[in-house]
Short mmCIF file of C-alpha atoms in Angstrom, two decimals:
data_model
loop_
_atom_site.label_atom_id
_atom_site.label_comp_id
_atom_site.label_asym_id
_atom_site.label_seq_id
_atom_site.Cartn_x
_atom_site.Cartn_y
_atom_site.Cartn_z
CA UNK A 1332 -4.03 -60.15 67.81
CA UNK A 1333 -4.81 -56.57 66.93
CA UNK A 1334 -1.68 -54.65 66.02
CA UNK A 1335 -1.77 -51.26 67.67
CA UNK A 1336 -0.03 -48.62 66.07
CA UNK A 1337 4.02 -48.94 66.53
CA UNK A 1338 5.86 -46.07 68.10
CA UNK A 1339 9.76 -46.98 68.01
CA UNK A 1340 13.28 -46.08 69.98
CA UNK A 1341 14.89 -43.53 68.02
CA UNK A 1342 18.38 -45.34 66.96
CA UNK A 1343 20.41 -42.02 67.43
CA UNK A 1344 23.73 -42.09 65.07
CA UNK A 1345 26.86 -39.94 65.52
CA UNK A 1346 28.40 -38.26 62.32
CA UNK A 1347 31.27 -36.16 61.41
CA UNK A 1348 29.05 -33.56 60.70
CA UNK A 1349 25.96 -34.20 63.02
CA UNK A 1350 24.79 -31.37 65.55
CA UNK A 1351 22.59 -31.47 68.80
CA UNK A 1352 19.24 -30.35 67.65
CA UNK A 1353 17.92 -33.93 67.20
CA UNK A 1354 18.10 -33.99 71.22
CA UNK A 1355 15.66 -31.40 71.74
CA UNK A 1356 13.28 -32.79 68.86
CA UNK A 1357 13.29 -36.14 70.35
CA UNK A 1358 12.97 -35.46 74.20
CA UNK A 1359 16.15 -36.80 74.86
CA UNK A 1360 18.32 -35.21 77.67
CA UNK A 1361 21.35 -33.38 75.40
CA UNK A 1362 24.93 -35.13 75.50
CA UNK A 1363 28.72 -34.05 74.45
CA UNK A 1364 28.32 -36.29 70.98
CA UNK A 1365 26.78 -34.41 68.22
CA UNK A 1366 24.10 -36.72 66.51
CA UNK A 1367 23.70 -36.20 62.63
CA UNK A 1368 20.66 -38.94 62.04
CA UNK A 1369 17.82 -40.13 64.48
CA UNK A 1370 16.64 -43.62 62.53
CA UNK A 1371 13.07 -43.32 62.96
CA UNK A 1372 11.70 -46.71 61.49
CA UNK A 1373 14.20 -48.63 59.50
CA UNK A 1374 14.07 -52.25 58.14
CA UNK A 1375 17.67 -52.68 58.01
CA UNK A 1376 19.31 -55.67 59.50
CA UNK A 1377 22.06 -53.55 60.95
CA UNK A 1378 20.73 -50.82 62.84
CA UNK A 1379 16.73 -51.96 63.07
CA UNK A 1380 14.00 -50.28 65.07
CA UNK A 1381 12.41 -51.83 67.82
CA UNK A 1382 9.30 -51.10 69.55
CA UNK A 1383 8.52 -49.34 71.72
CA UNK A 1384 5.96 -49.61 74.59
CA UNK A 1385 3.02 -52.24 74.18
CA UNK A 1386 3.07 -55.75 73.71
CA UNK A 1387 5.50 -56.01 71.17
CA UNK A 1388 7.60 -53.71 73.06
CA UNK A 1389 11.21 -54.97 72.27
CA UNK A 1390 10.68 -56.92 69.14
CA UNK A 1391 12.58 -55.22 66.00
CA UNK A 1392 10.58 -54.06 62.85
CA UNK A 1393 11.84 -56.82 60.78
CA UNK A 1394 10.40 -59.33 63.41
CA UNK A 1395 7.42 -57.58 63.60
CA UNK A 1396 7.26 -58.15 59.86
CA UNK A 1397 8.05 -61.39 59.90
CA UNK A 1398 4.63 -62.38 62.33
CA UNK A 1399 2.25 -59.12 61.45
CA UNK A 1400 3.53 -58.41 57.99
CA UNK A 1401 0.28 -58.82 55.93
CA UNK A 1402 -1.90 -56.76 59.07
CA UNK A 1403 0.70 -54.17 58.41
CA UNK A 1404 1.20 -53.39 54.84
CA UNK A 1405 -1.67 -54.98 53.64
CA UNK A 1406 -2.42 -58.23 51.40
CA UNK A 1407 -1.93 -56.37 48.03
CA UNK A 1408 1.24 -54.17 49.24
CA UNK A 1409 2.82 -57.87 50.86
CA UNK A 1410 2.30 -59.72 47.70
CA UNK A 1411 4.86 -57.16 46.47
CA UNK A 1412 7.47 -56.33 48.75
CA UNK A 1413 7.23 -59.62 51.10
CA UNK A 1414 7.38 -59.04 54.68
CA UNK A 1415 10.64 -56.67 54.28
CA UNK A 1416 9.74 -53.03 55.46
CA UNK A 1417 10.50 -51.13 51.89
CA UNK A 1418 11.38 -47.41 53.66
CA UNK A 1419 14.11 -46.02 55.74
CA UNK A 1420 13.13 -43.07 57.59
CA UNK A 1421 14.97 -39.95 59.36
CA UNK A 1422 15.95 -37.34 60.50
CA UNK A 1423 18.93 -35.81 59.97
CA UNK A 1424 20.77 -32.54 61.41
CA UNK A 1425 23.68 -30.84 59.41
CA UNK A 1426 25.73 -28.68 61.62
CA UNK A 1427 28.41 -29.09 58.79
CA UNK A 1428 28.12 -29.72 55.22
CA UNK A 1429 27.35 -33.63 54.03
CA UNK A 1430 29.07 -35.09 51.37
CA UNK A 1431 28.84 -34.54 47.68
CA UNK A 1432 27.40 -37.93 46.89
CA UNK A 1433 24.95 -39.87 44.25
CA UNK A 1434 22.79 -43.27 45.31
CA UNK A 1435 22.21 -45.87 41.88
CA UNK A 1436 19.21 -47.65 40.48
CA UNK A 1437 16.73 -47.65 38.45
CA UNK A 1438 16.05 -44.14 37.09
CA UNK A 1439 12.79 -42.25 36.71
CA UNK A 1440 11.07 -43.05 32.98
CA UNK A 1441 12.45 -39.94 30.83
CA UNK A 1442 15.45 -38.78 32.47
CA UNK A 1443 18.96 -38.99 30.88
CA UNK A 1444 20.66 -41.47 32.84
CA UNK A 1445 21.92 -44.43 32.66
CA UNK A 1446 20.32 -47.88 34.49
CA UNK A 1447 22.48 -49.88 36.15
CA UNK A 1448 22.09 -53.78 35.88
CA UNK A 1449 21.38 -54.60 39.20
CA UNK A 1450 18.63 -52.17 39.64
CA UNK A 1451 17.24 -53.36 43.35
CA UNK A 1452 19.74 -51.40 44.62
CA UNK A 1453 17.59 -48.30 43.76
CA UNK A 1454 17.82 -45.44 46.26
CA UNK A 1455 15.35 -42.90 45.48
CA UNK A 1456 14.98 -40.14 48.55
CA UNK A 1457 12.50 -37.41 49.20
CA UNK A 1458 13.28 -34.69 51.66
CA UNK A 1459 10.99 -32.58 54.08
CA UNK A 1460 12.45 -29.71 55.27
CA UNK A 1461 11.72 -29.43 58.71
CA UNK A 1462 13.94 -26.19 59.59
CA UNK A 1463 16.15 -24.10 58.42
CA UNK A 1464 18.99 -21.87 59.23
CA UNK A 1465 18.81 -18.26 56.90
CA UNK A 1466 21.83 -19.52 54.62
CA UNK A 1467 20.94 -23.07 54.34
CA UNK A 1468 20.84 -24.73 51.36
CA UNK A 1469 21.48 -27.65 49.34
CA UNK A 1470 23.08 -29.32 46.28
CA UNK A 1471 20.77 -30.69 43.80
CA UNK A 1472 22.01 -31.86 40.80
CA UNK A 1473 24.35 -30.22 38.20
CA UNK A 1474 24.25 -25.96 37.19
CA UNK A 1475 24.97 -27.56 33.82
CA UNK A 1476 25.31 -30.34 31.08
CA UNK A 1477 28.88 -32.39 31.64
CA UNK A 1478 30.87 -35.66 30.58
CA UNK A 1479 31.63 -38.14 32.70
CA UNK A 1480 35.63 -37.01 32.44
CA UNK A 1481 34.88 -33.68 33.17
CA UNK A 1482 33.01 -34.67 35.88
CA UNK A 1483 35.84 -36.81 37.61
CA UNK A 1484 38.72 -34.07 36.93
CA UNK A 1485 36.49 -31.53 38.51
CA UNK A 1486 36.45 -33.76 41.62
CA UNK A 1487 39.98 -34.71 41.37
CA UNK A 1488 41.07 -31.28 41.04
CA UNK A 1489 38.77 -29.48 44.14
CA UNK A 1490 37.15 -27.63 41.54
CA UNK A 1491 33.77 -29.88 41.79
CA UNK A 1492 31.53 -26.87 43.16
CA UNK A 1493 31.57 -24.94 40.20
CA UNK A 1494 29.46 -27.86 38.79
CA UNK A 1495 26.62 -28.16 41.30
CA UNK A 1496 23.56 -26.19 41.59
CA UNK A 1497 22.92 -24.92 44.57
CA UNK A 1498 19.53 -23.62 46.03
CA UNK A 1499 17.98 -21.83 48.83
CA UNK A 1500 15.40 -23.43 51.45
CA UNK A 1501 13.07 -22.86 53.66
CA UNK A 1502 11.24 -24.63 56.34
CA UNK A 1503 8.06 -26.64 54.88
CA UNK A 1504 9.67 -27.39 51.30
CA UNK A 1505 9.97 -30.54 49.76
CA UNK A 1506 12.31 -31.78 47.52
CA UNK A 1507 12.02 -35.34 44.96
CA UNK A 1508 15.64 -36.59 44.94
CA UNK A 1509 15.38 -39.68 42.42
CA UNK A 1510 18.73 -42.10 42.37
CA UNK A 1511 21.40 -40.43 39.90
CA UNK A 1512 21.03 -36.61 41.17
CA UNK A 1513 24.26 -35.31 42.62
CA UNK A 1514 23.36 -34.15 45.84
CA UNK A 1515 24.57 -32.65 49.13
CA UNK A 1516 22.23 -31.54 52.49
CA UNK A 1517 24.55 -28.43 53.34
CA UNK A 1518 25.00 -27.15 57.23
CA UNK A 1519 22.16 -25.55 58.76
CA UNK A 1520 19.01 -28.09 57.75
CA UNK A 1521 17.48 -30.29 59.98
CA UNK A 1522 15.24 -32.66 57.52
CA UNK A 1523 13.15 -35.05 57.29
CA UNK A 1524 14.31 -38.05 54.58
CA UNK A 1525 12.32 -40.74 53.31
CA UNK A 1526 14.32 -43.37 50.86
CA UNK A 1527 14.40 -46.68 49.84
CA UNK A 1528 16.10 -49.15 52.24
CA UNK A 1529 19.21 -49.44 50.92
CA UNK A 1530 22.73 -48.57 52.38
CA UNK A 1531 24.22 -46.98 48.67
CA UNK A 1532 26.06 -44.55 48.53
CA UNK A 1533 29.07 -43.12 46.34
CA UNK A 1534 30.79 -40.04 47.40
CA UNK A 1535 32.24 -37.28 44.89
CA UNK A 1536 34.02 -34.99 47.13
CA UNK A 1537 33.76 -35.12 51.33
CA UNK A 1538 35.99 -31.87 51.79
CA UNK A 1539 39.32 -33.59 52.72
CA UNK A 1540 37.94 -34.70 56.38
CA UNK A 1541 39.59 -36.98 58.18
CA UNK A 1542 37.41 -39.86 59.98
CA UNK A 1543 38.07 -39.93 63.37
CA UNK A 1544 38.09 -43.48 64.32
CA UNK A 1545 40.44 -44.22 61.04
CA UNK A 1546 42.59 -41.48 61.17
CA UNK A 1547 42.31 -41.01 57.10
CA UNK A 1548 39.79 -39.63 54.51
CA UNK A 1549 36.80 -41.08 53.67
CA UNK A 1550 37.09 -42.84 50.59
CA UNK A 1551 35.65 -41.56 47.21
CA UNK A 1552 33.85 -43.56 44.90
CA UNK A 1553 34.25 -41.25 41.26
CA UNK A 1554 34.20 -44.38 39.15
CA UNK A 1555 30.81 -45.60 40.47
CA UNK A 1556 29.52 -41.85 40.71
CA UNK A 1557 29.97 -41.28 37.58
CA UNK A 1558 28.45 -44.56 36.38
CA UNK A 1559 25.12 -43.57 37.97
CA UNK A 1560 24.74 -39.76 38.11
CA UNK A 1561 22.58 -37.90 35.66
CA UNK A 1562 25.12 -35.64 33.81
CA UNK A 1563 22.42 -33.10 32.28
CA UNK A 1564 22.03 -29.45 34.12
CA UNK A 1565 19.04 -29.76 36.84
CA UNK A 1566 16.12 -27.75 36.62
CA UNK A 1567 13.84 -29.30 39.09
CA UNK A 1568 13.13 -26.96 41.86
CA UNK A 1569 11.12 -27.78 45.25
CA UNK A 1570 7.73 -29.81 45.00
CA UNK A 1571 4.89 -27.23 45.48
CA UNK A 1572 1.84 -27.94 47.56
CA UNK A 1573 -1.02 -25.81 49.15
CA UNK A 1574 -2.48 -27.25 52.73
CA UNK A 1575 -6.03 -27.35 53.21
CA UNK A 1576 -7.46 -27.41 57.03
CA UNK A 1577 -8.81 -30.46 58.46
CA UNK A 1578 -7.60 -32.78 55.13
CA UNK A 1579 -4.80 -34.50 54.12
CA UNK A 1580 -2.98 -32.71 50.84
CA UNK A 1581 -1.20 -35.00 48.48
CA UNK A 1582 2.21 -33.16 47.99
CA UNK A 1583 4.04 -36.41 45.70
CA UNK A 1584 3.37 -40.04 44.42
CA UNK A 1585 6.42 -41.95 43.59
CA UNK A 1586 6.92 -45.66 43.00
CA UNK A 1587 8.68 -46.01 46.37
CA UNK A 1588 6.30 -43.67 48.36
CA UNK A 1589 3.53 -41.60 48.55
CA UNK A 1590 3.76 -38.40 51.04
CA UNK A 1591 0.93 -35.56 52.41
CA UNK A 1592 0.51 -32.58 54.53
CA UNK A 1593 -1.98 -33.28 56.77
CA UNK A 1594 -3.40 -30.15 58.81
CA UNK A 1595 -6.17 -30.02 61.82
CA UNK A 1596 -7.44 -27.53 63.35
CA UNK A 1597 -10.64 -28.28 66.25
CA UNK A 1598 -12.15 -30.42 63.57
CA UNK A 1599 -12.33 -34.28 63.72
CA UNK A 1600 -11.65 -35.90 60.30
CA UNK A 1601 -11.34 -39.27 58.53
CA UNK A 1602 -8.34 -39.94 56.87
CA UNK A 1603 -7.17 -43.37 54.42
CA UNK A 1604 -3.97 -42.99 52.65
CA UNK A 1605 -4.92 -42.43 48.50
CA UNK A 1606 -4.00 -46.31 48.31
CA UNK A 1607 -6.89 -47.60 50.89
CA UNK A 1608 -4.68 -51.05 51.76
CA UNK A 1609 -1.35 -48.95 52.36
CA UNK A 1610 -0.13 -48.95 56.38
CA UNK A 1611 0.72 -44.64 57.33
CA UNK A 1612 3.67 -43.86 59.21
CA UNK A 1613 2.42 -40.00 60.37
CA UNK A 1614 5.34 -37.53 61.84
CA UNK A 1615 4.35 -34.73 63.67
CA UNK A 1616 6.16 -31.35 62.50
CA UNK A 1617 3.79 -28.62 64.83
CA UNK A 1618 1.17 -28.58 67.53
CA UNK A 1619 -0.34 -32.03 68.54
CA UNK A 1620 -2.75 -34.36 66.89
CA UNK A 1621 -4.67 -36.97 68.12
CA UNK A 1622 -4.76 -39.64 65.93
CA UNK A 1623 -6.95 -43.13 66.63
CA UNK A 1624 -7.26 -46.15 65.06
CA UNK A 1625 -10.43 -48.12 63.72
CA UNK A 1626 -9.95 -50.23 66.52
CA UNK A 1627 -10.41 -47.00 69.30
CA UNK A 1628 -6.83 -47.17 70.04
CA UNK A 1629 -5.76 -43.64 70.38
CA UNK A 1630 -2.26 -42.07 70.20
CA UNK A 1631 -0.70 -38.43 70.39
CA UNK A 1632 1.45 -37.11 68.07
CA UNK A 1633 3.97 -33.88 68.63
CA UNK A 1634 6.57 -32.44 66.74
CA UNK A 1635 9.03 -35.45 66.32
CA UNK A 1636 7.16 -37.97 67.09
CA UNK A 1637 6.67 -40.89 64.54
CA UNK A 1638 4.12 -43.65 64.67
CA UNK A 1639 3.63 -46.37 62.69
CA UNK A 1640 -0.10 -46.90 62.20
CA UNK A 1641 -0.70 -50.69 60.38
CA UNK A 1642 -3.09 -51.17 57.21
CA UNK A 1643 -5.29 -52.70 59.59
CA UNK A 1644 -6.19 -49.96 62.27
CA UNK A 1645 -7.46 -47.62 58.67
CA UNK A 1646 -9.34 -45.86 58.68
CA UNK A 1647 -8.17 -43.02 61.19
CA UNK A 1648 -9.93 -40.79 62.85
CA UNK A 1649 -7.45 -37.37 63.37
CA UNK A 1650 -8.61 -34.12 65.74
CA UNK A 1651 -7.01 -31.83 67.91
CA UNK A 1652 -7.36 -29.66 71.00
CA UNK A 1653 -5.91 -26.60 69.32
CA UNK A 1654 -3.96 -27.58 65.60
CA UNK A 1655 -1.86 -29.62 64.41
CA UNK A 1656 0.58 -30.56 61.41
CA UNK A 1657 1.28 -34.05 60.51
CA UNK A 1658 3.55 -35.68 57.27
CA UNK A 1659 1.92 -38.69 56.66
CA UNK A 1660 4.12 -41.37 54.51
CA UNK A 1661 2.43 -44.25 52.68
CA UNK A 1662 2.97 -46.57 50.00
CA UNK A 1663 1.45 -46.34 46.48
CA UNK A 1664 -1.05 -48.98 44.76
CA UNK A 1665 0.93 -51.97 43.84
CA UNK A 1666 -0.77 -51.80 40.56
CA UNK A 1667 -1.12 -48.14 39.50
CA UNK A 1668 -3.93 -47.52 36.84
CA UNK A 1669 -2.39 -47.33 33.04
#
């Protein structure tokens, strides 16, 4: 069986602090409930994509796994992660501030952090801006050194914003948010996240709300925070990138992922991800593309629309009537050169 590139429901989630924008992005006729994440393709067992359209219309991604996994990701990139799915990806709208919060795991070579034992919990993130209001902006790690007390009486004590580093953004940035930065996506973003698949996550401070379907606060997790986070001041600003027309521009390799701008304009073009045997989920973020497979199968791709295009349809061929912008989200060689 070929497997034709996967398009999937968008599992729509309702937050404390969601808004309505991710109705108009998706297509989907707007409702009362404000919507803070749209899961776009997730492995998780409790809120999995399925399908959509085609013959395996339906079926969820980790049963698509389970029967195409090696077609998918590829013999080299399967010997690694088995047939589990190893990204989470969405979109997520802040009409109010998120939590102040910090994911563990295994911390990038270098930094001053600590490693926690049970390091496949990593949850390394990278975020796309895909809009922006004029006073957005988010956390990203500390405005300066601190001690793990410090850090907990701050929190205790309200006081924890005079800590973080907060910056300025704009539509198009991208930001490299490894496991053990204190973090917060503040009101006015709508953003594009790609992480590791795994549902971490310790809060600092969550501004007193009180969950609606508990009736109390959401709980705080300082202990663990402070366990994890990387207590040095943050310097790291947005990853730069320049976009070339009709190519695909490598903005970041990580471990966990590998993302690029790619940008067409009347021009038909070849594209591979920079590991050949990776699978290429592409998200459109302007214009349309038209994207087909090795196999002639051909599919259209708009401004929040995500497809799912299997190791074994590459190489693509990617045009468009007028232009086009595209993320395109791969996986890195199993065995990166020393």
């Amino acid at each position: 069986m070929i497997i034709p590139p996967l398009e999937f429901e968008p599992r729509l989630l309702h937050t404390l602090w969601g808004g309505k924008r991710l109705y108009g992005l998706k297509g989907i006729p707007a409702k009362n409930l404000t919507i803070g994440e749209s899961w776009e393709v997730s492995p998780m067992a409790e809120i999995p994509s399925i399908v959509r359209g085609g013959e395996l219309s339906g079926i969820s991604l980790p049963q698509v796994m389970q029967r195409f996994g090696q077609e998918i990701m590829g013999e080299a990139l399967c010997e690694k992660y088995g047939k589990k799915f190893p990204l989470l990806i969405k979109f997520i709208d802040a009409a109010e501030d998120l939590s102040v919060q910090v994911h563990p795991g295994k911390m990038e070579e270098g930094e001053e952090a600590k490693r926690l034992s049970n390091t496949k919990n990593a949850k390394n993130e990278i975020w796309y801006i895909m809009d922006a209001t004029p006073e957005a902006e988010v956390i990203y790690g500390l405005s300066q050194d601190t001690t793990p007390h410090e850090l907990i009486n701050y929190a205790i004590e309200g006081n924890l914003f005079e800590l973080l580093r907060k910056i300025p953004v704009e539509a198009g940035e991208v930001y490299d948010n490894p496991a053990g930065t204190i973090h917060a996506i503040r009101k006015g973003n709508l953003i594009l996240e790609i992480q590791q698949p795994i549902d971490v996550t310790y809060r600092l401070w969550d501004y007193d709300r009180i969950d609606a379907e508990s009736g109390n606060k959401r709980p705080l997790h300082l202990t663990e925070a402070v366990d994890t986070a990387i207590l040095k001041r943050c310097t790291k600003r947005n990853v730069p990138y320049r976009a070339i027309p009709n190519s695909a521009t490598l903005i970041l390799e990580k471990e966990f992922a590998t993302i690029e701008m790619v940008w067409v304009s009347q021009q038909k073009f070849d594209y591979e991800p920079p590991f050949s045997e990776s699978f290429a989920v592409l998200v459109g973020l302007s214009g349309e593309s038209i994207v087909s497979t090795n196999q002639g199968i051909e599919m259209n791709i708009r401004r929040g629309k995500t497809v799912l295009f299997p190791a074994s349809g590459m190489p693509l061929k990617i045009s468009s009537n007028s232009e086009g912008h595209m993320l395109a989200i791969s996986l890195p060689s199993p065995t990166p050169l020393v």
